Amino acid sequence: MATPRIFNLDSENLGSEIVTIYVGPKRKSFTVHKKLLCERSSYFLKAFASGFKEGAEGVMYMKEEHVDAFENLVNWIYRDQLPSFPSRDFPDSIDGWENFGQTVTEPLFFMAEKLCIDEICNKIMDVYQDSHLRLGLMLGSEEIMRVYANTHENTYNKIAYSRLCREILGNMADLLKSTPDFATDFTILQLTYGYRFRERKEADLFIRTGPQSFGQCFFHTHSKDEVCNLEPEKKKKGKV
């Protein structure tokens, strides 16, 4: 894994302007340095560094967002740290992971995607890969439904989640009925990568390196020339 970044949080990097963000239905307030917030998210940059009301007043209301997820976001903005698994509150077990996923990583992932913070989404996908490999898990239909209900249409992250469902799971009829886009995504990915799972060809979506892998950035979203949060990946000859 790449070395964590070290932030020099002096007055020059932080700036002097403070913005207030009210999160959740009870409007819990968070005060954040405007410059640092805008550097970490293009969403906030557009809101606070433009002619919008938020930019003029330095205040934003996000009543539909998850308070704990936003608190984790603020911690990442200042310290470059995300919640870890396993931990004291979430043991390294199937139950521990399911609890961690539903209460911590899912709300944070959904919010980060909405706020255009790919780095958080990428790091969460790394945790999903590692935890599912270690615990021998796969996404179920209910998890896939939540992903499609809470992420943007046709995002790569959504497709990545759907492809984790390598086997035809139970409740498939309900899944296709409630989430028709899943059928399209699943079919496209089967046509593109399905050959790697057939004819005794070994492939594992949870392994990042080696002949079984799909590459360490398969589940990532990167802008042009963006440096991955993982170590630079060696280029491979031919297609995946």
mmCIF file of C-alpha atoms in Angstrom:
data_model
loop_
_atom_site.group_PDB
_atom_site.id
_atom_site.type_symbol
_atom_site.label_atom_id
_atom_site.label_comp_id
_atom_site.label_asym_id
_atom_site.label_seq_id
_atom_site.Cartn_x
_atom_site.Cartn_y
_atom_site.Cartn_z
ATOM 1 C CA MET A 1 0.000 0.000 0.000
ATOM 2 C CA ALA A 2 1.175 3.488 -0.759
ATOM 3 C CA THR A 3 2.708 5.556 2.016
ATOM 4 C CA PRO A 4 0.099 7.785 3.732
ATOM 5 C CA ARG A 5 0.355 11.421 2.839
ATOM 6 C CA ILE A 6 1.543 13.875 5.457
ATOM 7 C CA PHE A 7 -0.297 17.185 5.527
ATOM 8 C CA ASN A 8 1.375 20.385 6.582
ATOM 9 C CA LEU A 9 -1.649 22.006 8.158
ATOM 10 C CA ASP A 10 -0.188 25.452 8.663
ATOM 11 C CA SER A 11 -2.032 28.735 8.179
ATOM 12 C CA GLU A 12 -0.978 28.980 4.540
ATOM 13 C CA ASN A 13 -2.395 25.573 3.613
ATOM 14 C CA LEU A 14 -5.499 25.888 5.747
ATOM 15 C CA GLY A 15 -6.391 29.438 4.804
ATOM 16 C CA SER A 16 -8.288 31.796 7.058
ATOM 17 C CA GLU A 17 -11.852 31.220 5.831
ATOM 18 C CA ILE A 18 -14.156 28.857 7.697
ATOM 19 C CA VAL A 19 -17.403 27.376 6.390
ATOM 20 C CA THR A 20 -20.190 25.738 8.362
ATOM 21 C CA ILE A 21 -22.004 22.654 7.125
ATOM 22 C CA TYR A 22 -25.185 21.426 8.801
ATOM 23 C CA VAL A 23 -25.658 17.696 8.339
ATOM 24 C CA GLY A 24 -28.649 15.442 8.880
ATOM 25 C CA PRO A 25 -32.265 16.195 9.826
ATOM 26 C CA LYS A 26 -31.150 17.564 13.212
ATOM 27 C CA ARG A 27 -28.617 19.845 11.514
ATOM 28 C CA LYS A 28 -25.450 18.884 13.329
ATOM 29 C CA SER A 29 -22.894 21.595 12.577
ATOM 30 C CA PHE A 30 -19.372 21.042 11.268
ATOM 31 C CA THR A 31 -16.909 23.907 10.854
ATOM 32 C CA VAL A 32 -14.240 23.246 8.245
ATOM 33 C CA HIS A 33 -11.481 25.266 6.614
ATOM 34 C CA LYS A 34 -12.846 26.331 3.245
ATOM 35 C CA LYS A 35 -9.562 26.062 1.343
ATOM 36 C CA LEU A 36 -8.814 22.541 2.551
ATOM 37 C CA LEU A 37 -12.379 21.376 1.933
ATOM 38 C CA CYS A 38 -12.434 22.732 -1.616
ATOM 39 C CA GLU A 39 -9.063 21.174 -2.427
ATOM 40 C CA ARG A 40 -10.375 17.756 -1.411
ATOM 41 C CA SER A 41 -13.706 17.889 -3.231
ATOM 42 C CA SER A 42 -14.747 19.454 -6.540
ATOM 43 C CA TYR A 43 -18.333 19.383 -5.254
ATOM 44 C CA PHE A 44 -17.523 21.785 -2.420
ATOM 45 C CA LEU A 45 -15.264 23.821 -4.683
ATOM 46 C CA LYS A 46 -18.187 24.534 -7.003
ATOM 47 C CA ALA A 47 -20.484 25.314 -4.079
ATOM 48 C CA PHE A 48 -18.229 27.602 -2.043
ATOM 49 C CA ALA A 49 -15.995 29.159 -4.700
ATOM 50 C CA SER A 50 -18.756 30.330 -7.005
ATOM 51 C CA GLY A 51 -21.695 32.689 -7.083
ATOM 52 C CA PHE A 52 -23.979 30.230 -5.329
ATOM 53 C CA LYS A 53 -25.665 31.103 -2.050
ATOM 54 C CA GLU A 54 -23.298 28.791 -0.162
ATOM 55 C CA GLY A 55 -20.300 30.696 -1.455
ATOM 56 C CA ALA A 56 -21.690 34.043 -0.367
ATOM 57 C CA GLU A 57 -22.807 32.939 3.097
ATOM 58 C CA GLY A 58 -20.226 30.232 3.841
ATOM 59 C CA VAL A 59 -23.004 27.914 4.983
ATOM 60 C CA MET A 60 -24.379 24.680 3.525
ATOM 61 C CA TYR A 61 -27.233 22.405 4.581
ATOM 62 C CA MET A 62 -26.995 18.675 3.872
ATOM 63 C CA LYS A 63 -30.033 17.318 5.686
ATOM 64 C CA GLU A 64 -30.134 14.030 3.772
ATOM 65 C CA GLU A 65 -26.561 13.033 4.572
ATOM 66 C CA HIS A 66 -25.400 10.599 7.249
ATOM 67 C CA VAL A 67 -23.876 12.448 10.234
ATOM 68 C CA ASP A 68 -21.356 9.734 11.122
ATOM 69 C CA ALA A 69 -20.303 9.449 7.479
ATOM 70 C CA PHE A 70 -19.682 13.185 7.302
ATOM 71 C CA GLU A 71 -17.679 13.037 10.519
ATOM 72 C CA ASN A 72 -15.514 10.348 8.914
ATOM 73 C CA LEU A 73 -15.184 12.579 5.855
ATOM 74 C CA VAL A 74 -13.925 15.485 7.968
ATOM 75 C CA ASN A 75 -11.423 13.175 9.658
ATOM 76 C CA TRP A 76 -10.149 12.132 6.222
ATOM 77 C CA ILE A 77 -9.917 15.748 5.060
ATOM 78 C CA TYR A 78 -7.685 16.726 7.977
ATOM 79 C CA ARG A 79 -5.857 13.486 8.751
ATOM 80 C CA ASP A 80 -6.089 11.384 5.579
ATOM 81 C CA GLN A 81 -7.527 8.511 7.625
ATOM 82 C CA LEU A 82 -10.620 6.393 7.079
ATOM 83 C CA PRO A 83 -12.335 3.963 9.486
ATOM 84 C CA SER A 84 -10.430 0.691 9.643
ATOM 85 C CA PHE A 85 -11.567 -2.917 9.678
ATOM 86 C CA PRO A 86 -11.173 -4.978 11.770
ATOM 87 C CA SER A 87 -11.255 -2.880 14.924
ATOM 88 C CA ARG A 88 -12.341 -3.067 18.551
ATOM 89 C CA ASP A 89 -15.956 -2.301 17.608
ATOM 90 C CA PHE A 90 -15.958 -4.459 14.476
ATOM 91 C CA PRO A 91 -14.244 -7.865 14.937
ATOM 92 C CA ASP A 92 -12.706 -9.728 12.006
ATOM 93 C CA SER A 93 -15.711 -11.943 11.381
ATOM 94 C CA ILE A 94 -18.613 -12.152 8.955
ATOM 95 C CA ASP A 95 -20.960 -10.463 11.436
ATOM 96 C CA GLY A 96 -18.347 -7.823 12.211
ATOM 97 C CA TRP A 97 -17.838 -7.053 8.531
ATOM 98 C CA GLU A 98 -21.562 -6.912 7.730
ATOM 99 C CA ASN A 99 -22.111 -4.485 10.610
ATOM 100 C CA PHE A 100 -19.127 -2.379 9.534
ATOM 101 C CA GLY A 101 -20.262 -2.363 5.918
ATOM 102 C CA GLN A 102 -23.836 -1.295 6.578
ATOM 103 C CA THR A 103 -23.139 1.291 9.285
ATOM 104 C CA VAL A 104 -19.770 2.731 8.227
ATOM 105 C CA THR A 105 -18.476 2.049 4.729
ATOM 106 C CA GLU A 106 -21.713 2.089 2.734
ATOM 107 C CA PRO A 107 -22.914 5.516 3.985
ATOM 108 C CA LEU A 108 -19.416 6.932 3.510
ATOM 109 C CA PHE A 109 -19.050 5.454 0.018
ATOM 110 C CA PHE A 110 -22.443 6.732 -1.128
ATOM 111 C CA MET A 111 -21.719 10.211 0.186
ATOM 112 C CA ALA A 112 -18.178 10.312 -1.234
ATOM 113 C CA GLU A 113 -19.430 9.393 -4.689
ATOM 114 C CA LYS A 114 -22.056 12.137 -4.526
ATOM 115 C CA LEU A 115 -19.365 14.625 -3.464
ATOM 116 C CA CYS A 116 -17.035 13.516 -6.297
ATOM 117 C CA ILE A 117 -14.302 12.220 -3.976
ATOM 118 C CA ASP A 118 -12.985 9.227 -5.921
ATOM 119 C CA GLU A 119 -10.089 8.623 -3.546
ATOM 120 C CA ILE A 120 -12.408 7.662 -0.693
ATOM 121 C CA CYS A 121 -14.455 5.388 -2.968
ATOM 122 C CA ASN A 122 -11.284 3.708 -4.224
ATOM 123 C CA LYS A 123 -9.952 3.088 -0.728
ATOM 124 C CA ILE A 124 -13.281 1.669 0.401
ATOM 125 C CA MET A 125 -13.271 -0.696 -2.580
ATOM 126 C CA ASP A 126 -9.806 -1.854 -1.504
ATOM 127 C CA VAL A 127 -11.199 -2.669 1.944
ATOM 128 C CA TYR A 128 -14.103 -4.547 0.345
ATOM 129 C CA GLN A 129 -11.727 -6.616 -1.773
ATOM 130 C CA ASP A 130 -9.462 -7.481 1.144
ATOM 131 C CA SER A 131 -12.273 -8.286 3.574
ATOM 132 C CA HIS A 132 -14.303 -10.360 1.120
ATOM 133 C CA LEU A 133 -11.204 -12.351 0.155
ATOM 134 C CA ARG A 134 -10.187 -12.984 3.760
ATOM 135 C CA LEU A 135 -13.686 -13.894 4.964
ATOM 136 C CA GLY A 136 -14.779 -15.737 1.810
ATOM 137 C CA LEU A 137 -17.739 -13.450 1.135
ATOM 138 C CA MET A 138 -19.661 -12.237 -1.907
ATOM 139 C CA LEU A 139 -22.186 -9.470 -2.270
ATOM 140 C CA GLY A 140 -25.780 -10.563 -1.877
ATOM 141 C CA SER A 141 -28.811 -9.257 -3.738
ATOM 142 C CA GLU A 142 -29.829 -6.880 -0.918
ATOM 143 C CA GLU A 143 -26.402 -5.233 -0.944
ATOM 144 C CA ILE A 144 -26.518 -4.812 -4.717
ATOM 145 C CA MET A 145 -29.984 -3.220 -4.472
ATOM 146 C CA ARG A 146 -28.661 -0.712 -1.935
ATOM 147 C CA VAL A 147 -25.744 0.151 -4.196
ATOM 148 C CA TYR A 148 -27.966 0.793 -7.207
ATOM 149 C CA ALA A 149 -30.416 2.817 -5.110
ATOM 150 C CA ASN A 150 -27.726 5.078 -3.659
ATOM 151 C CA THR A 151 -25.166 5.603 -6.425
ATOM 152 C CA HIS A 152 -25.256 7.514 -9.674
ATOM 153 C CA GLU A 153 -26.586 5.852 -12.807
ATOM 154 C CA ASN A 154 -24.010 3.954 -14.870
ATOM 155 C CA THR A 155 -21.059 4.732 -12.624
ATOM 156 C CA TYR A 156 -18.084 2.393 -12.846
ATOM 157 C CA ASN A 157 -18.287 1.762 -9.106
ATOM 158 C CA LYS A 158 -21.801 0.440 -9.507
ATOM 159 C CA ILE A 159 -20.647 -1.939 -12.248
ATOM 160 C CA ALA A 160 -17.754 -3.042 -10.068
ATOM 161 C CA TYR A 161 -20.109 -3.868 -7.222
ATOM 162 C CA SER A 162 -22.389 -5.847 -9.501
ATOM 163 C CA ARG A 163 -19.467 -7.858 -10.894
ATOM 164 C CA LEU A 164 -18.517 -8.960 -7.402
ATOM 165 C CA CYS A 165 -21.635 -11.094 -7.630
ATOM 166 C CA ARG A 166 -19.845 -13.814 -9.591
ATOM 167 C CA GLU A 167 -22.439 -16.469 -9.008
ATOM 168 C CA ILE A 168 -26.176 -16.260 -9.622
ATOM 169 C CA LEU A 169 -27.473 -15.534 -6.138
ATOM 170 C CA GLY A 170 -30.826 -16.152 -4.509
ATOM 171 C CA ASN A 171 -33.644 -13.651 -5.038
ATOM 172 C CA MET A 172 -32.361 -12.957 -8.562
ATOM 173 C CA ALA A 173 -35.901 -12.421 -9.862
ATOM 174 C CA ASP A 174 -36.551 -9.764 -7.221
ATOM 175 C CA LEU A 175 -33.172 -8.185 -7.932
ATOM 176 C CA LEU A 176 -33.797 -7.905 -11.675
ATOM 177 C CA LYS A 177 -37.299 -6.568 -11.109
ATOM 178 C CA SER A 178 -36.277 -3.887 -8.621
ATOM 179 C CA THR A 179 -32.921 -3.087 -10.248
ATOM 180 C CA PRO A 180 -33.170 -3.573 -14.030
ATOM 181 C CA ASP A 181 -29.841 -1.810 -14.676
ATOM 182 C CA PHE A 182 -28.138 -4.678 -12.877
ATOM 183 C CA ALA A 183 -29.043 -7.072 -15.707
ATOM 184 C CA THR A 184 -27.405 -4.788 -18.282
ATOM 185 C CA ASP A 185 -24.248 -4.274 -16.232
ATOM 186 C CA PHE A 186 -23.966 -7.958 -15.380
ATOM 187 C CA THR A 187 -24.388 -8.998 -19.035
ATOM 188 C CA ILE A 188 -21.800 -6.500 -20.304
ATOM 189 C CA LEU A 189 -19.243 -7.639 -17.765
ATOM 190 C CA GLN A 190 -19.937 -11.311 -18.454
ATOM 191 C CA LEU A 191 -19.323 -10.711 -22.162
ATOM 192 C CA THR A 192 -16.164 -8.738 -21.426
ATOM 193 C CA TYR A 193 -14.568 -10.810 -18.673
ATOM 194 C CA GLY A 194 -16.609 -14.014 -18.421
ATOM 195 C CA TYR A 195 -14.076 -16.040 -20.431
ATOM 196 C CA ARG A 196 -11.654 -15.762 -17.515
ATOM 197 C CA PHE A 197 -14.000 -17.798 -15.339
ATOM 198 C CA ARG A 198 -14.671 -20.477 -17.932
ATOM 199 C CA GLU A 199 -12.660 -23.332 -19.388
ATOM 200 C CA ARG A 200 -10.755 -23.821 -16.128
ATOM 201 C CA LYS A 201 -9.175 -20.398 -16.380
ATOM 202 C CA GLU A 202 -8.391 -19.071 -12.953
ATOM 203 C CA ALA A 203 -9.541 -15.577 -12.041
ATOM 204 C CA ASP A 204 -10.249 -13.939 -8.711
ATOM 205 C CA LEU A 205 -11.783 -10.483 -8.410
ATOM 206 C CA PHE A 206 -10.499 -10.069 -4.882
ATOM 207 C CA ILE A 207 -6.796 -10.523 -5.695
ATOM 208 C CA ARG A 208 -5.036 -7.377 -6.924
ATOM 209 C CA THR A 209 -1.791 -8.777 -8.343
ATOM 210 C CA GLY A 210 -0.655 -11.869 -10.224
ATOM 211 C CA PRO A 211 -2.173 -13.900 -13.075
ATOM 212 C CA GLN A 212 -5.480 -14.379 -11.228
ATOM 213 C CA SER A 213 -6.106 -10.666 -10.740
ATOM 214 C CA PHE A 214 -7.853 -8.031 -12.836
ATOM 215 C CA GLY A 215 -5.336 -5.382 -11.802
ATOM 216 C CA GLN A 216 -5.187 -3.341 -8.643
ATOM 217 C CA CYS A 217 -7.286 -0.500 -10.105
ATOM 218 C CA PHE A 218 -10.102 -2.622 -11.557
ATOM 219 C CA PHE A 219 -12.512 -1.322 -8.908
ATOM 220 C CA HIS A 220 -11.107 2.223 -8.891
ATOM 221 C CA THR A 221 -12.140 5.452 -10.562
ATOM 222 C CA HIS A 222 -9.240 7.691 -11.588
ATOM 223 C CA SER A 223 -9.075 10.952 -13.457
ATOM 224 C CA LYS A 224 -6.421 11.393 -16.145
ATOM 225 C CA ASP A 225 -2.857 11.338 -14.753
ATOM 226 C CA GLU A 226 -4.161 10.799 -11.203
ATOM 227 C CA VAL A 227 -1.805 8.860 -8.930
ATOM 228 C CA CYS A 228 -3.454 5.811 -7.345
ATOM 229 C CA ASN A 229 -3.563 5.517 -3.563
ATOM 230 C CA LEU A 230 -1.812 2.153 -4.015
ATOM 231 C CA GLU A 231 1.735 1.718 -5.261
ATOM 232 C CA PRO A 232 2.216 2.336 -9.030
ATOM 233 C CA GLU A 233 1.079 -0.719 -10.957
ATOM 234 C CA LYS A 234 3.403 -2.404 -13.414
ATOM 235 C CA LYS A 235 2.057 -2.293 -16.949
ATOM 236 C CA LYS A 236 0.996 -5.605 -18.438
ATOM 237 C CA LYS A 237 1.206 -6.658 -22.050
ATOM 238 C CA GLY A 238 -2.058 -7.467 -23.768
ATOM 239 C CA LYS A 239 -5.594 -7.148 -22.479
ATOM 240 C CA VAL A 240 -6.862 -8.147 -19.068
#
